[in-house]
Short mmCIF file of C-alpha atoms in Angstrom, two decimals:
data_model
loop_
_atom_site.label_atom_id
_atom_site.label_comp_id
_atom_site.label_asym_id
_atom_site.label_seq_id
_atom_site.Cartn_x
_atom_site.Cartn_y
_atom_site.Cartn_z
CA UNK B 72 65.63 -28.12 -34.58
CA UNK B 73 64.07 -31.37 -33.20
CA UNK B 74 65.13 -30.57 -29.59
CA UNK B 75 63.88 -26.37 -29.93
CA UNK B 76 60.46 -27.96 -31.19
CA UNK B 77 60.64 -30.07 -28.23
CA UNK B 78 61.11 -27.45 -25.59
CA UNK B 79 58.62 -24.86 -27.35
CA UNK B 80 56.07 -28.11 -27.21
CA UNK B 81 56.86 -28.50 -23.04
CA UNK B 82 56.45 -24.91 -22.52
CA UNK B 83 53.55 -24.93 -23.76
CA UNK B 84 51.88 -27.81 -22.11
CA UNK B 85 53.42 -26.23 -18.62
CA UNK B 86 51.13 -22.96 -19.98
CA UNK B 87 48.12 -24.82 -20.26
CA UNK B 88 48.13 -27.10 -17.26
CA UNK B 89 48.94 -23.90 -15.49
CA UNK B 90 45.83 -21.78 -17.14
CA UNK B 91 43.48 -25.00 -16.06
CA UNK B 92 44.51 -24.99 -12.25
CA UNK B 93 43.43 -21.15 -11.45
CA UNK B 94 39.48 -21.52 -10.12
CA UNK B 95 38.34 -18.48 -12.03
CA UNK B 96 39.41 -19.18 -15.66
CA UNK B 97 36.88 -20.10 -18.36
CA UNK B 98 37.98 -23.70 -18.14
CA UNK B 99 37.35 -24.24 -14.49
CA UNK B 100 35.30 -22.10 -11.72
CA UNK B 101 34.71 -22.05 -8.05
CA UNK B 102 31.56 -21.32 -8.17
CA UNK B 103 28.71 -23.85 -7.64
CA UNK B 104 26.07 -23.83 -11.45
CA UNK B 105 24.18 -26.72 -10.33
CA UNK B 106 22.36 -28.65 -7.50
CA UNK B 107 19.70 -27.40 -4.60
CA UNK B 108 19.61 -25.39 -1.73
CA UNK B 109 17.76 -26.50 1.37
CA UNK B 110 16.20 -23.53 3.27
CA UNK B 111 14.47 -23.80 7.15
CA UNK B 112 11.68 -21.64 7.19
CA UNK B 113 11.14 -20.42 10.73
CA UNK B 114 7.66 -18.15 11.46
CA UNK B 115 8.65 -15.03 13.51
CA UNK B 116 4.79 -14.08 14.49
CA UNK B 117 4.25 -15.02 17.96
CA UNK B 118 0.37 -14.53 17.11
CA UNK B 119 0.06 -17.21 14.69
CA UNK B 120 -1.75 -19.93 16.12
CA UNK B 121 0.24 -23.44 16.93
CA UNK B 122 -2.94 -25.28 14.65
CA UNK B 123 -2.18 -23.12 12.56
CA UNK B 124 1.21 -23.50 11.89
CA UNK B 125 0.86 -26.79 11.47
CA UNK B 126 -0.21 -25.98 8.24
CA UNK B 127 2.49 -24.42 6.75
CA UNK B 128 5.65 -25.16 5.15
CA UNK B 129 8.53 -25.31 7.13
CA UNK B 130 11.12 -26.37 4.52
CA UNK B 131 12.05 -24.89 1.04
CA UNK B 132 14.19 -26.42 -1.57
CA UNK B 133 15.63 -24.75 -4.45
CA UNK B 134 16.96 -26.31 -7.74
CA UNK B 135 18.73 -24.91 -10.00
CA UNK B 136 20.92 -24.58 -13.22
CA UNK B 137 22.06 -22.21 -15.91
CA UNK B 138 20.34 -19.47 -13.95
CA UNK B 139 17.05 -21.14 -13.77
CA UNK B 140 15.67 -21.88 -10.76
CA UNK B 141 13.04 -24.23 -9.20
CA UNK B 142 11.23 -23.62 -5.29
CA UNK B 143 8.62 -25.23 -4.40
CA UNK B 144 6.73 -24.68 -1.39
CA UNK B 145 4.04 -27.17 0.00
CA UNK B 146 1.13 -26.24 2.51
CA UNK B 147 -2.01 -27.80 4.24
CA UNK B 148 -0.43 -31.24 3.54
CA UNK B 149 0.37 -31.12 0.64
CA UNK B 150 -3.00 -30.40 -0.01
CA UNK B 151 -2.02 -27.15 -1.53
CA UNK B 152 1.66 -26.80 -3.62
CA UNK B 153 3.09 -23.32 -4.60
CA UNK B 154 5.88 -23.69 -7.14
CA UNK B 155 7.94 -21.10 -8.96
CA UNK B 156 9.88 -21.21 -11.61
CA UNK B 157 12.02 -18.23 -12.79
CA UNK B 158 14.06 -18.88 -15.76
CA UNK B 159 15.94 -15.96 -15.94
CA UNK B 160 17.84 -16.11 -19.73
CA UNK B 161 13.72 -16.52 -21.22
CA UNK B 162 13.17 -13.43 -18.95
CA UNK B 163 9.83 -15.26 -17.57
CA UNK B 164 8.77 -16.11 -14.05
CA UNK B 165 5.91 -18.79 -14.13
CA UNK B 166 4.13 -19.34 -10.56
CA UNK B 167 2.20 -23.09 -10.50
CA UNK B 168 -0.83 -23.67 -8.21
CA UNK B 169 -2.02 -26.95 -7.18
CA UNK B 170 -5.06 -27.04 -4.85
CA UNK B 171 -6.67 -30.35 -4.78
CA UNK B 172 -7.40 -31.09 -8.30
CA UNK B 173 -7.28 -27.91 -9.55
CA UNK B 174 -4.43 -26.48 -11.99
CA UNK B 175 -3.43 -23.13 -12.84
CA UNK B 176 -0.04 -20.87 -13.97
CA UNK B 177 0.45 -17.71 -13.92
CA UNK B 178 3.51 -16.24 -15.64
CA UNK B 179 5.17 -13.00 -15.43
CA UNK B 180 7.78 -11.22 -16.97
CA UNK B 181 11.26 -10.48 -14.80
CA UNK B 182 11.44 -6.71 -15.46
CA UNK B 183 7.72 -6.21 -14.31
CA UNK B 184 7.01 -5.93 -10.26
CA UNK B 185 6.40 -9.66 -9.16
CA UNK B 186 2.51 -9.99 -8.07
CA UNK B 187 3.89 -11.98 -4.63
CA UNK B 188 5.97 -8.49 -3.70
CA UNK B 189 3.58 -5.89 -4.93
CA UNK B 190 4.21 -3.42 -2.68
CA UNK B 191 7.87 -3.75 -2.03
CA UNK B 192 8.85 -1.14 1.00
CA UNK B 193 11.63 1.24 0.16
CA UNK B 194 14.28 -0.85 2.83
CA UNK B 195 17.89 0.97 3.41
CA UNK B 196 20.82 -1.47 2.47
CA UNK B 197 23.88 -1.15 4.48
CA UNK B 198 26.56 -4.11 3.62
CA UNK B 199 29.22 -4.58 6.76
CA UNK B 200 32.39 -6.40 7.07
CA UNK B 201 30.72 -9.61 9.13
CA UNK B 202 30.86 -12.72 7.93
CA UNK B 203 28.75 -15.74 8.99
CA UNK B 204 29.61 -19.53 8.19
CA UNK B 205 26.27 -21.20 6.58
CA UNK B 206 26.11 -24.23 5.06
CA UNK B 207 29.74 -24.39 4.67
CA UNK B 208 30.13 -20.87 2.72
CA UNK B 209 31.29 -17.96 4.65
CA UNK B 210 28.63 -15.32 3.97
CA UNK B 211 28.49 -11.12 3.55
CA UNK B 212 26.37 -9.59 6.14
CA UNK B 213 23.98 -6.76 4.60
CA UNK B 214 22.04 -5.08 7.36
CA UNK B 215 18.29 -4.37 6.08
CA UNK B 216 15.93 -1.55 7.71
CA UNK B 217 12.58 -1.04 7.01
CA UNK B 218 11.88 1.90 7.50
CA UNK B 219 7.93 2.14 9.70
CA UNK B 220 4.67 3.00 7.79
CA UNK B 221 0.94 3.43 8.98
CA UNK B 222 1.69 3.65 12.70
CA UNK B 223 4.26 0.21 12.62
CA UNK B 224 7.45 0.72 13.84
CA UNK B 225 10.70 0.43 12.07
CA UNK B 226 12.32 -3.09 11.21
CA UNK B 227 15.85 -4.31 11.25
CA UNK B 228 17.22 -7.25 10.67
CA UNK B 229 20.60 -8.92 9.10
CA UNK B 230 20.70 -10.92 5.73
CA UNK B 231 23.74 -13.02 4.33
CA UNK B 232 24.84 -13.61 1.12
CA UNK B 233 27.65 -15.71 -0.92
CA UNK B 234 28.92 -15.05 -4.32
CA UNK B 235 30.27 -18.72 -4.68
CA UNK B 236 26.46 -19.94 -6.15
CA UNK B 237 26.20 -18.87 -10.02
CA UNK B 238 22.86 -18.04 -9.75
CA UNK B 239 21.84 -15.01 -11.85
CA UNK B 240 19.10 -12.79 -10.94
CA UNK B 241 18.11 -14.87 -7.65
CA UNK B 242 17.35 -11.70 -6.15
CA UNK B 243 14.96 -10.04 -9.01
CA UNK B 244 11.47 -9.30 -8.27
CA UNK B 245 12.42 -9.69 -4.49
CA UNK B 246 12.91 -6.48 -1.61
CA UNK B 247 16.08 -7.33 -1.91
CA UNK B 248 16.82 -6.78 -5.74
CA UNK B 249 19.77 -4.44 -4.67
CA UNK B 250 21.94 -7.50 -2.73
CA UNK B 251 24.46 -9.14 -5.49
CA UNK B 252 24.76 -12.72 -4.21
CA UNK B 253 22.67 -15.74 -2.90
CA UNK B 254 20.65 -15.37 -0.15
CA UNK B 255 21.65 -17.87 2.20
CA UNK B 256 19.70 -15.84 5.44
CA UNK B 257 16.58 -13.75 5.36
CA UNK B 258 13.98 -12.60 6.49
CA UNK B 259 10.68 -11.27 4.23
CA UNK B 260 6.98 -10.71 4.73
CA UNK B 261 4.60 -13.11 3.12
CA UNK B 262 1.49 -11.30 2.82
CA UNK B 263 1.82 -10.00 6.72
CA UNK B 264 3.44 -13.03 7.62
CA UNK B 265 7.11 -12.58 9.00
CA UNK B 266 9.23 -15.81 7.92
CA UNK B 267 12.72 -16.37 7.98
CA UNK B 268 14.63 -18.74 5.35
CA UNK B 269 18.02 -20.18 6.57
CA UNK B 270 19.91 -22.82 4.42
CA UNK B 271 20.40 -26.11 5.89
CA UNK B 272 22.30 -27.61 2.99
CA UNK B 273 23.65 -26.77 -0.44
CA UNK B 274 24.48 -29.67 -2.67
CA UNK B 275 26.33 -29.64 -5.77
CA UNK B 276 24.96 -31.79 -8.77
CA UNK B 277 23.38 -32.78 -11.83
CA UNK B 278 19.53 -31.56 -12.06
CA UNK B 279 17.21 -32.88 -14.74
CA UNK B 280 15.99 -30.27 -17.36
CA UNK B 281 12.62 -31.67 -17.10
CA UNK B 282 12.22 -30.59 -13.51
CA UNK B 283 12.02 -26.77 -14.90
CA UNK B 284 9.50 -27.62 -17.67
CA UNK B 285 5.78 -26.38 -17.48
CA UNK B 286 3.50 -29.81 -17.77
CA UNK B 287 0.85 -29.34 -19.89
CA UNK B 288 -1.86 -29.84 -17.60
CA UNK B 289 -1.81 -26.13 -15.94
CA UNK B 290 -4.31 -23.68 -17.16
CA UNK B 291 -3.17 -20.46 -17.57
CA UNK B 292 -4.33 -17.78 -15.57
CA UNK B 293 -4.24 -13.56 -15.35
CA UNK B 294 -3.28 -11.69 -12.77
CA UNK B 295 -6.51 -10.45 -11.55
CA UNK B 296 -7.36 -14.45 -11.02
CA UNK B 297 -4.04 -15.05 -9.28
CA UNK B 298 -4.45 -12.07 -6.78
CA UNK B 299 -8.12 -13.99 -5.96
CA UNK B 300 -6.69 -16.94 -5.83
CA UNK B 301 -4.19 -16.00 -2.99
CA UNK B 302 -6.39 -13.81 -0.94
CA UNK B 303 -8.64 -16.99 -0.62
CA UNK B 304 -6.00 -19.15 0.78
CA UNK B 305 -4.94 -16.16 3.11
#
């Protein structure tokens, strides 16, 4: 009896360590729920003046964890800070403007059409069979077109995408709602300005909650205020 225990005990443990080694059981996955992405942020407008540019961001970072995410984006200096922070299981996304000592929020909900991509063009999504290597993930090409309105002519353009970042709804609110995955390449307009984001780095690791809470010292503002607010520093 002793010995039958015994083997019903080993064939069990052989179960369990077995169950614990495959990547996408509850106990363990592949996928990466924590850390930052690094994005280069290249400006694809030949017109924009080189004074100019020296103005504007050229990096983007992105923290995140249990689908809440964390981009900051800093202009003039430093002078003037855009951050955003979409926490997607509250269902909020909460947009934080510093401009010298000034203070404000503005927070919207996820379902409604983000202020920042108001009038989102209806693009065609085609996904392909390329891959690219970024970062160390090999990435999904989806080929974007935009399709030409008030006498501009069509645009094309690649994006790429992983699913091995657990990032959930990192597309919402965006043009490119329809992509499942992480964009780790693209390409958007910024209020007329063409930019493309490339990741430099992704890095696995522990991120303080506090760096997604709201400090206190924001004022809350509409959206009629916000829209001002951003045609001024345009």
């Amino acid at each position: 009896m002793i010995i039958k225990q015994m083997r019903y005990l080993f064939i069990l443990t052989i179960l369990l360590l077995s169950f614990s080694q495959c990547k996408d059981t509850p106990f363990q996955s592949n996928k990466i729920k924590e850390g930052y992405i690094e994005y280069d942020i290249e400006y694809l407008n030949d017109s924009i003046d080189i004074f100019i540019k020296s103005f504007l961001p050229d990096k983007m970072k992105i923290k995140f964890k249990d689908h809440t995410t964390r981009n900051q984006l800093k202009c003039m200096g430093g002078v003037f800070n855009l951050t955003n922070i979409k926490k997607y299981e509250e269902g909020t996304n909460i947009t934080l403007v510093d401009f010298i000592d000034k203070r404000y929020k503005y927070i919207e909900k996820n379902k409604d059409s983000s202020l920042f991509f108001e009038q989102r063009p209806d693009i065609i999504i085609r996904k392909t069979d390329s891959t690219k290597e970024i970062s160390g993930f090999t990435c999904k090409e989806t080929r974007i077109t935009i399709p030409g309105r008030e006498g501009k002519s069509k645009k094309q353009f690649s994006v790429f995408h992983t699913d091995k970042i657990n990032i959930k709804g990192f597309n919402n609110q965006t043009p490119f709602e329809a992509i499942d995955g992480v964009l780790l390449e693209f390409q958007l307009d910024f209020y007329d300005i063409p930019m493309k984001f490339t990741a430099t780095k992704v890095k696995k690791g522990d991120v303080p909650a506090k760096e997604f809470e709201i400090p206190e010292k924001y004022k809350r503002i509409n959206r009629e205020t916000m829209k001002e607010i951003i045609e001024l520093l345009k």
